[in-house]
PDB file of C-alpha atoms in Angstrom:
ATOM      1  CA  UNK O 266      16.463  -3.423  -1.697  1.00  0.00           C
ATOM      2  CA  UNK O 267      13.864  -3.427   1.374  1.00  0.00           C
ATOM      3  CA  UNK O 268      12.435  -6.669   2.182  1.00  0.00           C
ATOM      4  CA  UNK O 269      10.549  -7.691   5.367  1.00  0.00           C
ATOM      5  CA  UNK O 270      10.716 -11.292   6.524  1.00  0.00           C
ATOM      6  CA  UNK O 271       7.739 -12.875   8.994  1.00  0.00           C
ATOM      7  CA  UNK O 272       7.202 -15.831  10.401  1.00  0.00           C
ATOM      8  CA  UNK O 273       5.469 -18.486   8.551  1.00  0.00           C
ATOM      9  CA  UNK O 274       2.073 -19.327   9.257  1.00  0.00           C
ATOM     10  CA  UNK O 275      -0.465 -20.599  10.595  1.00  0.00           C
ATOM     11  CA  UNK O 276      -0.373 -20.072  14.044  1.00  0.00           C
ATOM     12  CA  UNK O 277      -2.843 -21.582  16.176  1.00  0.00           C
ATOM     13  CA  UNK O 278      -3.422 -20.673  19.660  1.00  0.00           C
ATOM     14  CA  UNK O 279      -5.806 -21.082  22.587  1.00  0.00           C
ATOM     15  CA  UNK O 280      -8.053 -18.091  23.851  1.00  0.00           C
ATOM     16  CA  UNK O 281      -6.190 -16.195  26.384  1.00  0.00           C
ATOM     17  CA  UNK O 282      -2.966 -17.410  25.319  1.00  0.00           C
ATOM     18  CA  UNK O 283       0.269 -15.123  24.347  1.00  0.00           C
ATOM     19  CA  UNK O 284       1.028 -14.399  21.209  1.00  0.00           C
ATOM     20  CA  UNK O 285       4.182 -13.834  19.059  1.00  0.00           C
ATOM     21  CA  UNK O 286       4.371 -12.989  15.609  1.00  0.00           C
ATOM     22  CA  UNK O 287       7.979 -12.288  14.623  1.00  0.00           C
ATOM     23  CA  UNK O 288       8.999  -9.908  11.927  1.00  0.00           C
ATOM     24  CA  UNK O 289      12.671  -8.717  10.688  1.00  0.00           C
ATOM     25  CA  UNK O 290      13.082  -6.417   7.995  1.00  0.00           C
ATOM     26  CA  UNK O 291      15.915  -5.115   5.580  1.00  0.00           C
ATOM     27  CA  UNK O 292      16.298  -1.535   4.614  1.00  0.00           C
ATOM     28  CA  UNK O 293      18.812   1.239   4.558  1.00  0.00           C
ATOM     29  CA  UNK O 294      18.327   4.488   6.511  1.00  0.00           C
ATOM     30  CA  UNK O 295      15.396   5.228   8.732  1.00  0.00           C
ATOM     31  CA  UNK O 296      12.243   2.671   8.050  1.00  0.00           C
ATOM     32  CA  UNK O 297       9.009   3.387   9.353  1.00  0.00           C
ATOM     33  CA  UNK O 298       7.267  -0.274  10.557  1.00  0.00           C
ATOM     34  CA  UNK O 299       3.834  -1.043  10.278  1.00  0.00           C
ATOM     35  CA  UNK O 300       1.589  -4.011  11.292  1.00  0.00           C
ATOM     36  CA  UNK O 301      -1.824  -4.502   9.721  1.00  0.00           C
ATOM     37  CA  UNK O 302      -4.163  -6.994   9.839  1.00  0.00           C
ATOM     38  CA  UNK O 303      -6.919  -8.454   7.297  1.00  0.00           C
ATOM     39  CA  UNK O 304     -10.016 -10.056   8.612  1.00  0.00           C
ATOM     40  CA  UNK O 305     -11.471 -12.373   5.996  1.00  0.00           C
ATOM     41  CA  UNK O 306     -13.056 -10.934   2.659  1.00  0.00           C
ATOM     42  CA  UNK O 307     -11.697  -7.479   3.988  1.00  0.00           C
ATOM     43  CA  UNK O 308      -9.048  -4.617   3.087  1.00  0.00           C
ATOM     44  CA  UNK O 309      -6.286  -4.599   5.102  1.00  0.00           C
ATOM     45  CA  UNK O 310      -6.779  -2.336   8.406  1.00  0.00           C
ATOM     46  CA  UNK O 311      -3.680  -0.665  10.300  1.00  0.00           C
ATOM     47  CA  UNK O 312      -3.466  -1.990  13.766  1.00  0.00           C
ATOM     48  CA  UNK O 313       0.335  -0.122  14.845  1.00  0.00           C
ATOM     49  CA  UNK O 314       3.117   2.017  13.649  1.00  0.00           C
ATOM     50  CA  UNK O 315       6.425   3.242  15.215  1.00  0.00           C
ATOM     51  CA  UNK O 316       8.438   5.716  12.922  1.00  0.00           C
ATOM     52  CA  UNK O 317      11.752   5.562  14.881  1.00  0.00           C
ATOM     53  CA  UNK O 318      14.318   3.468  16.546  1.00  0.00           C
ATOM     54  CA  UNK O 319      12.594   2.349  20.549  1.00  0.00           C
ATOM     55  CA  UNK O 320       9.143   3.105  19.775  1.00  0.00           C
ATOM     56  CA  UNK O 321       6.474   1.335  20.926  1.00  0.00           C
ATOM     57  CA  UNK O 322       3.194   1.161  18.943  1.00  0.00           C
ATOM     58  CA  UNK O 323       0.258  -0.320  20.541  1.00  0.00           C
ATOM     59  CA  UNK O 324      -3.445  -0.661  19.456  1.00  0.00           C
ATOM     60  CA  UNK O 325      -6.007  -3.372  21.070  1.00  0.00           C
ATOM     61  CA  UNK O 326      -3.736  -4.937  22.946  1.00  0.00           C
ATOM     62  CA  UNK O 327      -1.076  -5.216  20.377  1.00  0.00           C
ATOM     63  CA  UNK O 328       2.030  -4.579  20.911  1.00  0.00           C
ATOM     64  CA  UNK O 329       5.410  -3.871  18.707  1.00  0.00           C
ATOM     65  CA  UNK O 330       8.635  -2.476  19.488  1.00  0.00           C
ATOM     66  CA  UNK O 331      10.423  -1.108  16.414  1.00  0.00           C
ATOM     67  CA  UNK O 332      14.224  -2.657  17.605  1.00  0.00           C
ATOM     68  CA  UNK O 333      17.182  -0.890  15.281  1.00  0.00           C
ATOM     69  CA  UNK O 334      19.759  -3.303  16.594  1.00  0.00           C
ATOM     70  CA  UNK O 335      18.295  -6.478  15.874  1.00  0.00           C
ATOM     71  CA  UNK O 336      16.062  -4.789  12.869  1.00  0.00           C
ATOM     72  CA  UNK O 337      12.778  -6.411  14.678  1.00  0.00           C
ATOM     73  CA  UNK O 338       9.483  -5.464  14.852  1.00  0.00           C
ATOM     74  CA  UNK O 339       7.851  -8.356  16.478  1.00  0.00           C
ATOM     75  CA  UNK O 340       4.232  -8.361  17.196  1.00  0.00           C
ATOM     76  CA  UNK O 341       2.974  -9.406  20.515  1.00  0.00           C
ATOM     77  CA  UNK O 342      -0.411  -9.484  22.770  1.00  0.00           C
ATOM     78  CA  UNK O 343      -0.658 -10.561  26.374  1.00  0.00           C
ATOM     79  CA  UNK O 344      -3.870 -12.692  25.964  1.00  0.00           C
ATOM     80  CA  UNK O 345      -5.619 -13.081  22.529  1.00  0.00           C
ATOM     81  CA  UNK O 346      -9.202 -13.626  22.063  1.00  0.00           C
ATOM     82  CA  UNK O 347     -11.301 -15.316  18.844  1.00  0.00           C
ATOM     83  CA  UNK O 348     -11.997 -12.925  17.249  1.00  0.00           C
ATOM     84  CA  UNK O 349      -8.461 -11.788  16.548  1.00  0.00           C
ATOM     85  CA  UNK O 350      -8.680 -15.145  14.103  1.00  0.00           C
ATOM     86  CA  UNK O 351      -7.194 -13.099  10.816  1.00  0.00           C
ATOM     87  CA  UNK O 352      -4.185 -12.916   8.941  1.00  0.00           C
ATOM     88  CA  UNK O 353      -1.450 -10.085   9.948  1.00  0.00           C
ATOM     89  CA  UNK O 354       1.373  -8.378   7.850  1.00  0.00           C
ATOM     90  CA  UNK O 355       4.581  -6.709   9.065  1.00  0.00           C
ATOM     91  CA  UNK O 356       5.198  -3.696   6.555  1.00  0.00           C
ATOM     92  CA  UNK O 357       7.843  -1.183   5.906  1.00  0.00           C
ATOM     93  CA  UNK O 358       8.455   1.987   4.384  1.00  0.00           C
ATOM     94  CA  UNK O 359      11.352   3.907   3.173  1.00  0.00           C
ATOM     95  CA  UNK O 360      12.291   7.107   1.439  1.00  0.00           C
ATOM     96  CA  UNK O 361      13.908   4.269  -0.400  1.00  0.00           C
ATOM     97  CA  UNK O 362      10.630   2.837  -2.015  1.00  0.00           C
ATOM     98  CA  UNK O 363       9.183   6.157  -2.308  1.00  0.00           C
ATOM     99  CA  UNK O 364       7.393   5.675   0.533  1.00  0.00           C
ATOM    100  CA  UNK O 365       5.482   2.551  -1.389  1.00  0.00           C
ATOM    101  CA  UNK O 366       4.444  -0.234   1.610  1.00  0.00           C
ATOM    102  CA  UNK O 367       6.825  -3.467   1.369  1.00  0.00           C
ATOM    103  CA  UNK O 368       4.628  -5.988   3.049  1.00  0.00           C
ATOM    104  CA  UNK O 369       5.637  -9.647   4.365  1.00  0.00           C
ATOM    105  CA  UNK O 370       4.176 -12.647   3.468  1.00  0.00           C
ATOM    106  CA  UNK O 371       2.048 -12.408   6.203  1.00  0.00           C
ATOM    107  CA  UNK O 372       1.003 -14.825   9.417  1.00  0.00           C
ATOM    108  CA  UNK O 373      -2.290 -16.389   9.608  1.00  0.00           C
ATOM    109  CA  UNK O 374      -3.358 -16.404  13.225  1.00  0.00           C
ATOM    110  CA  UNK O 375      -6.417 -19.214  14.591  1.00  0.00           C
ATOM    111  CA  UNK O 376      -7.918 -18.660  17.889  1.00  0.00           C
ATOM    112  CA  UNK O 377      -9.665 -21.605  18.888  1.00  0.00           C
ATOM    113  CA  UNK O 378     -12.137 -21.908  22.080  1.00  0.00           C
TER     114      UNK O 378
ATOM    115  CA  UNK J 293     -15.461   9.942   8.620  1.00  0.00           C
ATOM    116  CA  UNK J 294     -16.065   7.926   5.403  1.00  0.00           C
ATOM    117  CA  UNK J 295     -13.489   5.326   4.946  1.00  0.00           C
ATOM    118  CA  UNK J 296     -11.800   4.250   1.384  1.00  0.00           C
ATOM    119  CA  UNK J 297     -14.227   2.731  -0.753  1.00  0.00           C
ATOM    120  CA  UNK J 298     -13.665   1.093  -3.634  1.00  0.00           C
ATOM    121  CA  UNK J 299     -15.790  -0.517  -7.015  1.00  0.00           C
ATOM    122  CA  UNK J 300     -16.876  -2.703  -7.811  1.00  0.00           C
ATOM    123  CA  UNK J 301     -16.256  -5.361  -4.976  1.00  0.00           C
ATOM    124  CA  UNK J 302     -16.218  -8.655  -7.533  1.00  0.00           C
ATOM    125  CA  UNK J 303     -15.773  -8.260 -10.972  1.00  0.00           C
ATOM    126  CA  UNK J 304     -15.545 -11.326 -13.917  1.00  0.00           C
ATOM    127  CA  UNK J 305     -13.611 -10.659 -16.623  1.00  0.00           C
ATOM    128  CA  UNK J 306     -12.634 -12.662 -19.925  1.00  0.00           C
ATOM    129  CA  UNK J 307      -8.796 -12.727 -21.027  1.00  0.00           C
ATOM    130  CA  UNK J 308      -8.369 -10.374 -22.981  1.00  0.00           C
ATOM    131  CA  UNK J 309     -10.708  -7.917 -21.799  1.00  0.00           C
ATOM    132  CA  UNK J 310     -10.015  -4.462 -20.349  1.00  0.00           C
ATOM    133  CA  UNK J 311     -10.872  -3.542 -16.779  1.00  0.00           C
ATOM    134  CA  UNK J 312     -10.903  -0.327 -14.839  1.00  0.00           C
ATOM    135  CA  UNK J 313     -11.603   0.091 -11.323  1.00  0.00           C
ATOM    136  CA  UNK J 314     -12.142   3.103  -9.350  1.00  0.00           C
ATOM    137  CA  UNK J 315     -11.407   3.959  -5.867  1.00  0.00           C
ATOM    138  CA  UNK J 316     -12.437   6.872  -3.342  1.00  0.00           C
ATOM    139  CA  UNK J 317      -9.886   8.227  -0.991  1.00  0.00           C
ATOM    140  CA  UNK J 318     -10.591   9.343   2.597  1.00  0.00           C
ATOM    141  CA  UNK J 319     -12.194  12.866   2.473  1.00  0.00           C
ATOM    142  CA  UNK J 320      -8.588  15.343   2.573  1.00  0.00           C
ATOM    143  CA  UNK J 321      -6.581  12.330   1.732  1.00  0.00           C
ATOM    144  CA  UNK J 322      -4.490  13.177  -1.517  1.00  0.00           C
ATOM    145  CA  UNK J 323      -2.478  10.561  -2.005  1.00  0.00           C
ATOM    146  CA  UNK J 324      -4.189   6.987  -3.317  1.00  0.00           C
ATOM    147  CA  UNK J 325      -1.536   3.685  -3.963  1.00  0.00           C
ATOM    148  CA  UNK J 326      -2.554   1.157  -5.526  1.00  0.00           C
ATOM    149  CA  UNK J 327      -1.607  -2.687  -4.365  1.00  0.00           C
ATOM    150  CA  UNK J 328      -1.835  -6.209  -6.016  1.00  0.00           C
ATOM    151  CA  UNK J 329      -2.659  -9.394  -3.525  1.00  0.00           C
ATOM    152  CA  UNK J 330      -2.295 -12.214  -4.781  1.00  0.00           C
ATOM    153  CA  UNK J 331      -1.933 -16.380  -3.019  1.00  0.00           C
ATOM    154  CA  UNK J 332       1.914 -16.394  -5.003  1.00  0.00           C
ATOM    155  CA  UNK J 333       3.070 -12.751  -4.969  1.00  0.00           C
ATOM    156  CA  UNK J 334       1.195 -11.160  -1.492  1.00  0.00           C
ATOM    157  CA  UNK J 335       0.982  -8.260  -1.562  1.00  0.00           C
ATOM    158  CA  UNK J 336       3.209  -5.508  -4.158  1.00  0.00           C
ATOM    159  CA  UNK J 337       2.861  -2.028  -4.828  1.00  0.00           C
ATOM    160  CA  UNK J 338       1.426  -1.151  -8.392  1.00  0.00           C
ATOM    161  CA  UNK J 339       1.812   2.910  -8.380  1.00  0.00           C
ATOM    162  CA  UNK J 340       1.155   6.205  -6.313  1.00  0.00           C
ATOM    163  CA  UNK J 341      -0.943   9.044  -7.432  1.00  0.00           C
ATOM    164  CA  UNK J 342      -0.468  12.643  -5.160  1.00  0.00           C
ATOM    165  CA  UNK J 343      -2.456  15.439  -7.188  1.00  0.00           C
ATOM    166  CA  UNK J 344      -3.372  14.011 -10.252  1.00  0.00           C
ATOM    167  CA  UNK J 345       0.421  12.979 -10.926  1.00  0.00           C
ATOM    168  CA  UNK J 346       2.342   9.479 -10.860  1.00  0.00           C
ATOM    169  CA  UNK J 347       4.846   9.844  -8.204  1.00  0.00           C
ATOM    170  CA  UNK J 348       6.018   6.269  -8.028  1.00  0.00           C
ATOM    171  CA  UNK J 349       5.710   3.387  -9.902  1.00  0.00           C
ATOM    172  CA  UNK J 350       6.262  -0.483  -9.264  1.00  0.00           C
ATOM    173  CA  UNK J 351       7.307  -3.132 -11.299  1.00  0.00           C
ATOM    174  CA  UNK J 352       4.496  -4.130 -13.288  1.00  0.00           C
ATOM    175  CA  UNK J 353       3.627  -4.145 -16.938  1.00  0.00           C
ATOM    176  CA  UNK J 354       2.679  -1.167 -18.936  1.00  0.00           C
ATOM    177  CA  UNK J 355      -0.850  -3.088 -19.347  1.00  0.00           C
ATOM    178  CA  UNK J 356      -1.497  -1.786 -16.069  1.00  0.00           C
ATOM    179  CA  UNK J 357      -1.610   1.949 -15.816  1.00  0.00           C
ATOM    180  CA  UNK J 358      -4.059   4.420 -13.333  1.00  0.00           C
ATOM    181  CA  UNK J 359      -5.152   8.255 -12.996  1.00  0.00           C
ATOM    182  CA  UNK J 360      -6.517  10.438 -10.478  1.00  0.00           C
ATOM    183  CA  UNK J 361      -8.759  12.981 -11.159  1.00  0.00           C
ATOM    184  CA  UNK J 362      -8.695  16.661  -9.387  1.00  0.00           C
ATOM    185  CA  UNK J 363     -11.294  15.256  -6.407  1.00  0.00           C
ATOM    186  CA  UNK J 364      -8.546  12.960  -5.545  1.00  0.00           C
ATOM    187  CA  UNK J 365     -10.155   9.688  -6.621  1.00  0.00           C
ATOM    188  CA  UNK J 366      -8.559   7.371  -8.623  1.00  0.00           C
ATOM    189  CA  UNK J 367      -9.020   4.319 -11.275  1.00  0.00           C
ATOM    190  CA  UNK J 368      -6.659   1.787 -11.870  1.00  0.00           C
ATOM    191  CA  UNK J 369      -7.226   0.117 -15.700  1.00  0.00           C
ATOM    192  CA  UNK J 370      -5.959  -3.180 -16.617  1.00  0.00           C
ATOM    193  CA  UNK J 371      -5.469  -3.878 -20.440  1.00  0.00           C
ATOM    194  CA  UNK J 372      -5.288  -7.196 -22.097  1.00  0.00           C
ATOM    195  CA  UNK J 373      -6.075  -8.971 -19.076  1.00  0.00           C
ATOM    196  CA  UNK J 374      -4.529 -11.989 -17.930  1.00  0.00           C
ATOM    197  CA  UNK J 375      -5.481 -15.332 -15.979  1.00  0.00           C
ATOM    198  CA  UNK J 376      -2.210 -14.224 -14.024  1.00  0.00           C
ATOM    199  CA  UNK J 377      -4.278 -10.540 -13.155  1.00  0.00           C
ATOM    200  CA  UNK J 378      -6.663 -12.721 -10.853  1.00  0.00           C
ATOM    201  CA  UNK J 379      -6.084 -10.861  -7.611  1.00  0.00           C
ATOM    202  CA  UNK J 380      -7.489  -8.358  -5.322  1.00  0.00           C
ATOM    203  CA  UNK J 381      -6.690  -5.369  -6.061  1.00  0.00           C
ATOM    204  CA  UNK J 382      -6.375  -2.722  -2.853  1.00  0.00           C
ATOM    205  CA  UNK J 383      -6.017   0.845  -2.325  1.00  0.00           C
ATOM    206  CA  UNK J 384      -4.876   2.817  -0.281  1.00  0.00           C
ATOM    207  CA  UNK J 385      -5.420   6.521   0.911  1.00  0.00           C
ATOM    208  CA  UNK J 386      -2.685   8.991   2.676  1.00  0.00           C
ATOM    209  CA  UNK J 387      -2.347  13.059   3.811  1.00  0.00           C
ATOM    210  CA  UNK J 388       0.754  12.002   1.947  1.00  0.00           C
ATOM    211  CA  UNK J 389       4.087  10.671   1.857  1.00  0.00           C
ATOM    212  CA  UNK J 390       5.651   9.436   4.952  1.00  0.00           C
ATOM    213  CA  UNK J 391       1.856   9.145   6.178  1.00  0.00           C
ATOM    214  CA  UNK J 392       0.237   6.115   7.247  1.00  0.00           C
ATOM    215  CA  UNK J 393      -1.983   4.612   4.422  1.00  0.00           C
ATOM    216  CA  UNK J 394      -5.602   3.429   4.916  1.00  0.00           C
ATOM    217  CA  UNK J 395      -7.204   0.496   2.836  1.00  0.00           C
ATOM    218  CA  UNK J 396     -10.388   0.244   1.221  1.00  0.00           C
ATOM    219  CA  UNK J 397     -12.228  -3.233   1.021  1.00  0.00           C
ATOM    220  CA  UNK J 398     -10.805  -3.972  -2.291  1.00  0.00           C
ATOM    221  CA  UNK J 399     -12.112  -5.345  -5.952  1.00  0.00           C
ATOM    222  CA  UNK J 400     -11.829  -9.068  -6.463  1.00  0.00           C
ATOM    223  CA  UNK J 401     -10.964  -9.502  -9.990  1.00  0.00           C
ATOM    224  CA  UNK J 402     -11.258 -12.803 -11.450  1.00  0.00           C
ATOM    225  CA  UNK J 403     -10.272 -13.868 -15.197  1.00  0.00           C
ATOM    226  CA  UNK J 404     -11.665 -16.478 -16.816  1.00  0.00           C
TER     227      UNK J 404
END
């Protein structure tokens, strides 16, 4: 079945640093990738999407590229800030799954001063 | 626009109990999905209601079971509860299928 694999956590970087949150997935036809992120005691907001092979989604910065050959979706940002402290999930879905989100494990991301 | 919302936010149950939560989609949103989050599991997919029907189901047990009512919002009931059911439980509003989903806040359920 579908499974999306992320990078174990937590990841703690510097303000203004560059980050990197890998994510590969595992599905059969034509995936649509999703990142969201949960701030603590929150829901989980939507930060990007791409529904086909080469697309780019982008949202505050964020950054993901939704890579058919090496079945990536990797999350990046030129220069995070504190408040993008939170925990983020790479997410899938399929006509597969019934269109049903299969979420990673998720990354926990600490920006520090 | 009004996002998701969801009640209760915390909820304290006793194994054994029954629980039901309810959930308000996005206004025009007709699809609501339920998910489970949980330290050990993350996060899985319960079930899908479009118009008032199941359309998809995960692999939980039958003690968990939902509806949607013709307004489009939704409860999610939880039978015989566990210590295992601890979790918050999220949901999620669509246009529908192959849409992007939107999260409410979520109900922290805790059994004691």
């Amino acid at each position: 079945g579908d499974s999306v694999t992320q990078m174990e956590g937590p990841v703690t970087l510097s303000e203004e640093a560059f980050l990197t949150i890998n994510c590969t997935y595992t599905a059969t036809g034509y995936p649509s990738l999703f990142w969201y992120v949960q701030y603590p005691g929150e829901g989980l907001q939507l930060l990007l999407k791409a529904t086909k092979a080469d697309d780019k989604g982008s949202n505050k910065g964020f950054e993901a590229t939704y890579r058919k050959e090496t079945t990536s979706f990797h999350l990046e940002k030129g220069s995070v800030q504190v408040s993008d402290s939170a925990v983020y999930f790479c997410a899938l879905t399929s006509s597969n799954s019934g269109y049903a989100l299969n979420f990673g494990k998720g990354t926990s991301l600490l920006v520090t001063p | 626009k009004a996002g998701v919302t969801q009640t209760p936010r915390y909820l304290i149950k006793t194994r054994g109990q029954q629980v039901t939560l309810s959930c308000s989609p996005i206004s025009g949103h007709r699809s609501v999905s339920w998910y489970q989050q949980t330290p050990g599991q993350g996060l899985q997919f319960l079930f899908e209601y479009f118009s008032e029907t199941q359309r998809n189901k995960g692999n939980f047990p039958g003690r968990f079971s939902g509806r949607q009512f013709s307004n489009s919002r939704s409860e999610m009931n939880v039978s015989t509860l566990e210590l295992g059911d601890s979790a918050l439980y999220l949901c999620a509003s669509s246009l529908d299928l192959e849409y992007e989903q939107y999260f409410g806040p979520g109900t922290r359920l805790t059994v004691t």
